[in-house]
Amino acid sequence: MTIIVYIITAVLIKLSILGLGMLSIITAFVGLLLLKVMNKKLSELLIIRFSKKFKIGLWGHISVYIAFIGKMIFIDDLSDVPAFLASHLIIHHVASGFIAATLIIMSLRTYNQLQVSNLNSN
């Protein structure tokens, strides 16, 4: 069952790299729900680690949308719209890339530590 959670994490990372914030939010939420359902099938350590990843993806993208709405408040007239769109695209993709990079590093650490613990137990 661990592979399903890894696949959802990989999908979340890919969606974050592409800058698809709403789909990333939905994927992170589904991942958190799946962790609640699979509570007995995964170890407590894996549940904690994957829930952190999904929460970072969820709240990271939600905060980008909150910033987007906050920036919309500062639009005074139509001449501000092109600069708003250009700055939003740049900030959005930088933030999405940062979220994806964080998730990649956390996933690699979890995978490596899981492999080391499997080697030590054998």
Tab-separated table of C-alpha atoms in Angstrom:
chain	number	residue	atom	x	y	z
A	1	MET	CA	0.000	0.000	0.000
A	2	THR	CA	3.002	2.254	0.392
A	3	ILE	CA	3.375	2.460	-3.373
A	4	ILE	CA	-0.035	4.141	-3.710
A	5	VAL	CA	1.017	6.934	-1.372
A	6	TYR	CA	4.303	7.332	-3.279
A	7	ILE	CA	2.371	7.565	-6.561
A	8	ILE	CA	0.062	10.249	-5.160
A	9	THR	CA	3.116	12.135	-3.909
A	10	ALA	CA	4.718	11.889	-7.370
A	11	VAL	CA	1.510	13.178	-8.977
A	12	LEU	CA	1.428	16.054	-6.481
A	13	ILE	CA	5.047	16.921	-7.296
A	14	LYS	CA	4.379	16.816	-11.047
A	15	LEU	CA	1.275	18.993	-10.737
A	16	SER	CA	3.228	21.457	-8.607
A	17	ILE	CA	6.045	21.630	-11.157
A	18	LEU	CA	3.501	22.338	-13.881
A	19	GLY	CA	1.959	25.107	-11.776
A	20	LEU	CA	-1.485	23.488	-11.629
A	21	GLY	CA	-2.432	24.773	-8.204
A	22	MET	CA	-6.071	23.715	-8.000
A	23	LEU	CA	-5.286	20.165	-9.080
A	24	SER	CA	-2.401	20.118	-6.597
A	25	ILE	CA	-4.764	21.171	-3.813
A	26	ILE	CA	-7.228	18.428	-4.761
A	27	THR	CA	-4.452	15.817	-4.999
A	28	ALA	CA	-3.012	16.786	-1.607
A	29	PHE	CA	-6.473	16.645	-0.047
A	30	VAL	CA	-7.119	13.209	-1.572
A	31	GLY	CA	-3.731	12.066	-0.268
A	32	LEU	CA	-4.615	13.187	3.253
A	33	LEU	CA	-7.965	11.403	3.044
A	34	LEU	CA	-6.260	8.244	1.791
A	35	LEU	CA	-3.865	8.352	4.735
A	36	LYS	CA	-6.862	8.449	7.068
A	37	VAL	CA	-8.363	5.398	5.338
A	38	MET	CA	-5.066	3.459	5.196
A	39	ASN	CA	-4.253	4.237	8.822
A	40	LYS	CA	-3.836	0.557	9.778
A	41	LYS	CA	-1.874	-0.456	6.658
A	42	LEU	CA	1.038	1.977	7.025
A	43	SER	CA	3.436	2.497	9.889
A	44	GLU	CA	2.939	5.520	12.100
A	45	LEU	CA	6.221	7.047	10.894
A	46	LEU	CA	5.174	6.856	7.227
A	47	ILE	CA	1.768	8.324	7.984
A	48	ILE	CA	3.377	11.284	9.755
A	49	ARG	CA	5.900	11.868	6.959
A	50	PHE	CA	3.413	11.621	4.119
A	51	SER	CA	0.856	13.758	5.921
A	52	LYS	CA	3.543	16.459	6.242
A	53	LYS	CA	4.174	16.280	2.495
A	54	PHE	CA	0.492	16.500	1.643
A	55	LYS	CA	-0.043	19.362	4.105
A	56	ILE	CA	2.892	21.280	2.607
A	57	GLY	CA	1.408	20.804	-0.864
A	58	LEU	CA	-2.087	21.732	0.291
A	59	TRP	CA	-1.249	24.797	2.374
A	60	GLY	CA	1.541	25.926	0.074
A	61	HIS	CA	-0.776	26.164	-2.907
A	62	ILE	CA	-3.604	27.627	-0.848
A	63	SER	CA	-1.252	30.360	0.369
A	64	VAL	CA	-0.264	31.143	-3.241
A	65	TYR	CA	-3.952	31.614	-4.091
A	66	ILE	CA	-4.472	33.769	-1.007
A	67	ALA	CA	-1.539	35.934	-2.139
A	68	PHE	CA	-3.099	36.097	-5.612
A	69	ILE	CA	-6.375	37.354	-4.168
A	70	GLY	CA	-4.480	39.806	-1.940
A	71	LYS	CA	-2.659	41.191	-4.961
A	72	MET	CA	-5.979	41.657	-6.767
A	73	ILE	CA	-7.017	44.141	-4.075
A	74	PHE	CA	-4.211	46.491	-5.140
A	75	ILE	CA	-5.419	46.813	-8.752
A	76	ASP	CA	-6.546	50.401	-9.216
A	77	ASP	CA	-7.454	50.542	-12.895
A	78	LEU	CA	-7.081	48.589	-16.134
A	79	SER	CA	-3.523	49.769	-16.690
A	80	ASP	CA	-2.421	47.670	-13.684
A	81	VAL	CA	-3.816	44.413	-15.074
A	82	PRO	CA	-0.916	43.475	-17.438
A	83	ALA	CA	1.683	44.030	-14.715
A	84	PHE	CA	-0.488	42.090	-12.287
A	85	LEU	CA	-0.763	39.125	-14.661
A	86	ALA	CA	2.949	39.111	-15.474
A	87	SER	CA	3.994	39.319	-11.829
A	88	HIS	CA	1.485	36.672	-10.840
A	89	LEU	CA	2.763	34.246	-13.454
A	90	ILE	CA	6.329	34.683	-12.278
A	91	ILE	CA	5.534	34.491	-8.560
A	92	HIS	CA	3.126	31.591	-9.076
A	93	HIS	CA	5.650	29.464	-10.932
A	94	VAL	CA	8.473	30.269	-8.533
A	95	ALA	CA	6.289	29.365	-5.552
A	96	SER	CA	5.036	26.196	-7.259
A	97	GLY	CA	8.603	25.203	-8.092
A	98	PHE	CA	9.654	25.817	-4.500
A	99	ILE	CA	6.783	23.665	-3.216
A	100	ALA	CA	7.701	20.910	-5.690
A	101	ALA	CA	11.394	21.061	-4.745
A	102	THR	CA	10.520	20.798	-1.062
A	103	LEU	CA	8.297	17.788	-1.748
A	104	ILE	CA	10.992	16.119	-3.858
A	105	ILE	CA	13.620	16.493	-1.139
A	106	MET	CA	11.246	15.242	1.554
A	107	SER	CA	10.181	12.270	-0.589
A	108	LEU	CA	13.748	11.279	-1.366
A	109	ARG	CA	14.661	11.419	2.319
A	110	THR	CA	11.654	9.277	3.242
A	111	TYR	CA	12.422	6.745	0.516
A	112	ASN	CA	16.104	6.515	1.454
A	113	GLN	CA	15.370	6.123	5.150
A	114	LEU	CA	12.774	3.452	4.376
A	115	GLN	CA	15.305	1.548	2.268
A	116	VAL	CA	17.951	1.768	4.983
A	117	SER	CA	15.512	0.529	7.620
A	118	ASN	CA	14.524	-2.372	5.318
A	119	LEU	CA	18.194	-3.311	4.842
A	120	ASN	CA	18.848	-3.157	8.584
A	121	SER	CA	15.849	-5.355	9.351
A	122	ASN	CA	16.961	-8.063	6.890
